CSV table of C-alpha atoms and ligand atoms in Angstrom, one decimal:
chain,number,residue,atom,x,y,z
A,1,MET,CA,-21.5,5.5,-1.8
A,2,ILE,CA,-20.6,6.6,-5.4
A,3,ILE,CA,-22.3,5.1,-8.4
A,4,ALA,CA,-20.6,6.2,-11.7
A,5,GLY,CA,-21.8,5.3,-15.2
A,6,ASN,CA,-19.2,5.0,-17.9
A,7,TRP,CA,-20.9,5.4,-21.2
A,8,LYS,CA,-17.7,4.6,-23.1
A,9,MET,CA,-18.0,5.5,-26.9
A,10,PHE,CA,-21.8,5.2,-26.8
A,11,ARG,CA,-24.1,8.2,-27.1
A,12,GLY,CA,-25.8,7.2,-23.9
A,13,PRO,CA,-29.2,7.9,-22.4
A,14,ASP,CA,-31.0,11.3,-22.2
A,15,PRO,CA,-29.2,13.0,-19.3
A,16,TYR,CA,-32.5,14.6,-18.2
A,17,ALA,CA,-33.9,11.1,-17.5
A,18,LEU,CA,-31.1,10.7,-14.9
A,19,GLN,CA,-31.6,14.0,-13.2
A,20,GLU,CA,-33.1,12.6,-10.0
A,21,LEU,CA,-30.3,10.1,-9.4
A,22,ASP,CA,-27.4,10.6,-7.0
A,23,ALA,CA,-24.8,9.4,-9.5
A,24,VAL,CA,-21.8,10.4,-11.6
A,25,VAL,CA,-21.9,10.1,-15.4
A,26,CYS,CA,-18.9,9.7,-17.7
A,27,PRO,CA,-20.3,10.4,-21.2
A,28,PRO,CA,-18.2,10.8,-24.4
A,29,TYR,CA,-16.8,14.3,-24.8
A,30,THR,CA,-19.6,15.4,-27.2
A,31,ARG,CA,-22.2,14.9,-24.5
A,32,LEU,CA,-20.3,16.5,-21.6
A,33,ARG,CA,-22.1,19.8,-22.1
A,34,ASP,CA,-25.6,18.1,-22.2
A,35,CYS,CA,-24.9,16.3,-18.9
A,36,VAL,CA,-23.5,19.4,-17.2
A,37,ASP,CA,-26.6,21.3,-18.4
A,38,ALA,CA,-28.9,18.6,-16.9
A,39,GLY,CA,-27.2,19.2,-13.6
A,40,LEU,CA,-25.5,15.8,-13.4
A,41,ALA,CA,-22.1,15.2,-11.7
A,42,THR,CA,-20.2,14.9,-14.9
A,43,TYR,CA,-16.8,13.3,-15.4
A,44,ALA,CA,-14.7,12.9,-18.6
A,45,GLN,CA,-13.4,9.5,-19.5
A,46,ASN,CA,-9.8,10.7,-19.8
A,47,VAL,CA,-7.8,13.9,-19.3
A,48,HIS,CA,-4.3,15.0,-20.4
A,49,TRP,CA,-1.6,16.3,-18.1
A,50,GLU,CA,-0.8,19.5,-20.0
A,51,PRO,CA,-3.1,22.6,-19.9
A,52,GLU,CA,-2.7,22.9,-23.7
A,53,GLY,CA,-0.4,21.9,-26.5
A,54,PRO,CA,0.2,19.9,-29.6
A,55,TYR,CA,-1.6,16.7,-28.4
A,56,THR,CA,-4.1,15.8,-31.0
A,57,GLY,CA,-7.2,14.0,-29.7
A,58,GLU,CA,-6.5,14.9,-26.1
A,59,ILE,CA,-8.4,17.2,-23.7
A,60,SER,CA,-6.9,19.2,-20.8
A,61,PRO,CA,-8.0,19.9,-17.2
A,62,PRO,CA,-8.8,23.6,-17.8
A,63,MET,CA,-10.9,22.7,-20.9
A,64,LEU,CA,-13.0,20.3,-18.8
A,65,LEU,CA,-13.3,22.9,-16.0
A,66,GLU,CA,-14.4,25.5,-18.4
A,67,LEU,CA,-17.3,23.2,-19.4
A,68,GLY,CA,-18.4,22.7,-15.8
A,69,VAL,CA,-17.1,19.1,-15.7
A,70,ALA,CA,-16.4,17.9,-12.2
A,71,GLY,CA,-13.8,15.2,-12.7
A,72,SER,CA,-12.4,12.5,-14.9
A,73,LEU,CA,-11.7,8.8,-15.1
A,74,VAL,CA,-8.0,7.9,-15.6
A,75,GLY,CA,-6.4,4.6,-16.4
A,76,HIS,CA,-9.5,2.7,-17.6
A,77,SER,CA,-8.4,-0.7,-18.7
A,78,GLU,CA,-9.6,0.0,-22.3
A,79,ARG,CA,-7.2,2.9,-22.4
A,80,ARG,CA,-4.4,0.7,-21.1
A,81,GLN,CA,-5.3,-2.2,-23.4
A,82,TYR,CA,-6.0,-0.3,-26.7
A,83,PHE,CA,-4.3,3.1,-26.4
A,84,GLY,CA,-0.9,2.5,-24.8
A,85,GLU,CA,-1.8,4.0,-21.4
A,86,THR,CA,0.9,3.1,-18.9
A,87,ASP,CA,1.2,3.4,-15.1
A,88,ASP,CA,3.4,6.5,-15.7
A,89,THR,CA,0.9,8.3,-18.0
A,90,VAL,CA,-2.0,7.4,-15.6
A,91,ALA,CA,0.0,9.0,-12.8
A,92,LYS,CA,0.6,12.1,-14.8
A,93,ARG,CA,-3.0,12.4,-15.8
A,94,ALA,CA,-4.3,11.9,-12.3
A,95,ARG,CA,-1.8,14.4,-10.7
A,96,ALA,CA,-2.5,17.1,-13.3
A,97,ALA,CA,-6.3,16.7,-13.0
A,98,LEU,CA,-6.2,16.8,-9.2
A,99,ASP,CA,-3.8,19.8,-9.1
A,100,ALA,CA,-6.3,21.6,-11.4
A,101,GLY,CA,-9.2,21.0,-9.1
A,102,LEU,CA,-10.9,18.1,-10.8
A,103,ARG,CA,-12.0,14.9,-9.0
A,104,VAL,CA,-10.4,11.7,-10.3
A,105,ILE,CA,-11.5,8.1,-10.4
A,106,ALA,CA,-8.3,6.0,-11.1
A,107,CYS,CA,-8.9,2.5,-12.4
A,108,VAL,CA,-6.8,-0.5,-11.5
A,109,GLY,CA,-7.3,-4.2,-12.1
A,110,GLU,CA,-5.7,-7.4,-13.3
A,111,THR,CA,-6.2,-9.4,-16.5
A,112,ARG,CA,-7.5,-12.9,-16.5
A,113,GLY,CA,-4.0,-14.3,-17.1
A,114,GLU,CA,-2.6,-12.3,-14.3
A,115,ARG,CA,-5.3,-13.6,-11.9
A,116,GLU,CA,-4.7,-17.2,-13.1
A,117,ARG,CA,-1.0,-16.8,-12.5
A,118,GLY,CA,-1.6,-15.5,-9.0
A,119,GLU,CA,-0.3,-12.1,-9.9
A,120,THR,CA,-3.3,-10.0,-8.8
A,121,GLU,CA,-1.7,-8.4,-5.8
A,122,GLU,CA,1.6,-7.7,-7.6
A,123,VAL,CA,-0.3,-6.0,-10.5
A,124,LEU,CA,-2.4,-3.9,-8.1
A,125,ARG,CA,0.6,-2.9,-6.1
A,126,ARG,CA,2.4,-1.8,-9.2
A,127,GLN,CA,-0.6,0.2,-10.6
A,128,LEU,CA,-1.2,1.8,-7.2
A,129,SER,CA,2.5,2.6,-6.6
A,130,VAL,CA,2.3,5.7,-8.9
A,131,LEU,CA,-0.7,7.3,-7.2
A,132,GLU,CA,-0.7,9.4,-4.1
A,133,PRO,CA,-3.6,9.9,-1.6
A,134,HIS,CA,-5.7,13.0,-2.3
A,135,PRO,CA,-9.1,14.1,-0.9
A,136,SER,CA,-10.5,14.2,-4.5
A,137,LEU,CA,-9.1,10.8,-5.6
A,138,VAL,CA,-11.2,7.7,-5.7
A,139,LEU,CA,-10.0,4.3,-6.9
A,140,ALA,CA,-12.0,1.8,-9.0
A,141,TYR,CA,-11.1,-1.9,-8.8
A,142,GLU,CA,-12.0,-3.2,-12.3
A,143,PRO,CA,-10.8,-6.7,-12.9
A,144,VAL,CA,-10.2,-6.7,-16.7
A,145,TRP,CA,-11.7,-10.1,-17.2
A,146,ALA,CA,-15.0,-8.9,-15.8
A,147,ILE,CA,-15.4,-5.7,-17.9
A,148,GLY,CA,-18.1,-6.1,-20.6
A,149,THR,CA,-17.9,-9.8,-20.4
A,150,GLY,CA,-20.9,-10.6,-18.2
A,151,LEU,CA,-18.4,-12.2,-15.7
A,152,THR,CA,-18.3,-10.6,-12.4
A,153,ALA,CA,-16.1,-10.9,-9.3
A,154,THR,CA,-18.0,-12.5,-6.5
A,155,PRO,CA,-18.7,-10.2,-3.6
A,156,GLU,CA,-16.0,-12.0,-1.6
A,157,MET,CA,-13.4,-11.6,-4.4
A,158,ALA,CA,-14.3,-7.9,-4.7
A,159,GLU,CA,-14.0,-7.5,-0.9
A,160,GLU,CA,-10.6,-9.2,-0.8
A,161,ALA,CA,-9.2,-7.1,-3.6
A,162,HIS,CA,-10.6,-3.9,-2.1
A,163,GLU,CA,-9.1,-4.6,1.3
A,164,PHE,CA,-5.8,-5.3,-0.4
A,165,ILE,CA,-6.0,-2.0,-2.3
A,166,LYS,CA,-7.0,0.0,0.9
A,167,SER,CA,-4.0,-1.5,2.7
A,168,ILE,CA,-1.8,0.3,0.1
A,169,LEU,CA,-3.8,3.5,-0.5
A,170,ASP,CA,-6.6,4.2,2.1
A,171,LEU,CA,-9.1,5.7,-0.3
A,172,PRO,CA,-12.7,4.9,-1.4
A,173,VAL,CA,-12.7,2.0,-3.8
A,174,LEU,CA,-15.5,1.5,-6.4
A,175,TYR,CA,-16.0,-2.0,-7.9
A,176,GLY,CA,-16.4,-2.2,-11.7
A,177,GLY,CA,-17.0,-5.2,-14.0
A,178,SER,CA,-20.4,-6.3,-15.2
A,179,VAL,CA,-22.3,-4.7,-12.4
A,180,LYS,CA,-26.0,-5.2,-13.1
A,181,PRO,CA,-29.2,-4.6,-11.2
A,182,ASP,CA,-29.2,-8.3,-10.1
A,183,ASN,CA,-25.7,-8.4,-8.6
A,184,ALA,CA,-25.3,-4.8,-7.4
A,185,ALA,CA,-26.8,-5.2,-3.9
A,186,GLY,CA,-24.5,-8.1,-3.1
A,187,LEU,CA,-21.3,-6.3,-4.2
A,188,LEU,CA,-22.3,-3.0,-2.7
A,189,ALA,CA,-23.1,-4.6,0.7
A,190,GLN,CA,-19.4,-5.5,1.1
A,191,SER,CA,-17.8,-3.2,3.7
A,192,ALA,CA,-14.7,-2.3,1.6
A,193,VAL,CA,-16.9,-1.6,-1.5
A,194,ASP,CA,-17.6,2.1,-1.6
A,195,GLY,CA,-19.6,2.2,-4.8
A,196,ALA,CA,-19.6,1.0,-8.4
A,197,LEU,CA,-18.3,2.0,-11.8
A,198,VAL,CA,-20.9,0.7,-14.2
A,199,GLY,CA,-20.3,0.3,-18.0
A,200,GLY,CA,-23.0,-1.5,-20.0
A,201,ALA,CA,-25.8,-1.2,-17.5
A,202,SER,CA,-25.4,2.6,-17.3
A,203,LEU,CA,-26.5,3.0,-20.9
A,204,ASP,CA,-30.0,1.9,-19.9
A,205,VAL,CA,-32.0,4.3,-17.7
A,206,ASP,CA,-33.9,1.6,-16.0
A,207,SER,CA,-31.0,-0.6,-15.1
A,208,PHE,CA,-28.8,2.3,-14.0
A,209,THR,CA,-31.7,3.6,-11.9
A,210,ALA,CA,-32.1,0.1,-10.3
A,211,ILE,CA,-28.3,0.1,-9.4
A,212,CYS,CA,-28.5,3.5,-7.9
A,213,GLN,CA,-31.6,2.4,-5.9
A,214,ALA,CA,-29.7,-0.7,-4.7
A,215,ALA,CA,-26.9,1.6,-3.5
A,216,ALA,CA,-29.3,3.9,-1.7
A,217,ARG,CA,-30.7,0.9,0.3
A,218,ILE,CA,-27.2,0.0,1.7
A,219,PRO,CA,-26.9,1.4,5.2
A,220,SER,CA,-24.0,3.9,5.4
B,301,LIG,C1,-16.4,-0.2,-17.3
B,301,LIG,O1,-16.5,0.2,-18.5
B,301,LIG,O2,-15.8,0.5,-16.5
B,301,LIG,C2,-17.2,-1.4,-16.9
B,301,LIG,C3,-17.1,-1.8,-15.7
B,301,LIG,O3,-18.0,-1.9,-17.9
B,301,LIG,P1,-19.1,-3.1,-17.7
B,301,LIG,O4,-19.9,-2.7,-16.5
B,301,LIG,O5,-19.8,-3.1,-18.9
B,301,LIG,O6,-18.4,-4.4,-17.4
C-alpha cells in the first residue's frame, strides 16, 4: 500500500512532522532537499527526459538523483491541462526517469465530459498505451473531475476503473481525487486499489497522518 502526498505548488508541511509515516511526499522543487534530509521517500512532481540541455524550467533525472530524490510523478492532470503535457511527453518522461533509476508514478484519468460521454475506458486505454511495465512504475488513477473538487469516485467506481487499468497494464494502481480521512478507508479497502495519491489533504499533517493510518489498518 503506497500513500503519496502531492503538495502541488504549495510550500507544504514541516517534513520532520511526517518522519514517522510510511509515505511518499511530492513537494515543490524548492523543498525536495528538506524532505530528503528528513528521511522521507521523496518524489518530484515532474521530470524531463534529457539529462541536461536548453530546457528552461525543467529538471532532469540525474539532477533529482543527485539530490537523493527517489522518484517522480509524471502526467499529472494539471500538467496535461495547463502545461501542454501529452501522452507522448508523459511516455518520454516516464521512460527516461525509469532508465535513470528513479521510481515513477504515472497519472491517468478521464475528464468529467469524457466520463459523461462514456469515453472513460477509451481515454484510459489511450493514456496507458504509451507506457510499458517496469518494476519501478506505479500508476495513479485520478479522474480529473475528482481532483481538488471535493467530488470523489465511489469505492465501486474506483474499483471498476482500477480493474480495467490492470487488465491493460498489470501494475499497482493508486487512487487519487479528493481522498480525505473520512473516505480513505472505503477506497483503500477495494482489492484493486493499491494506495492513494493525495493532494489537498496531504498539506495538513493531521489529515495526511489519518489517511496513512487508515491505509495501515487495511489487511495486506
Ligand atoms: C492530486 O493532486 O493528485 C489530487 C488527487 O488532489 P486532491 O486530493 O486535492 O483532489
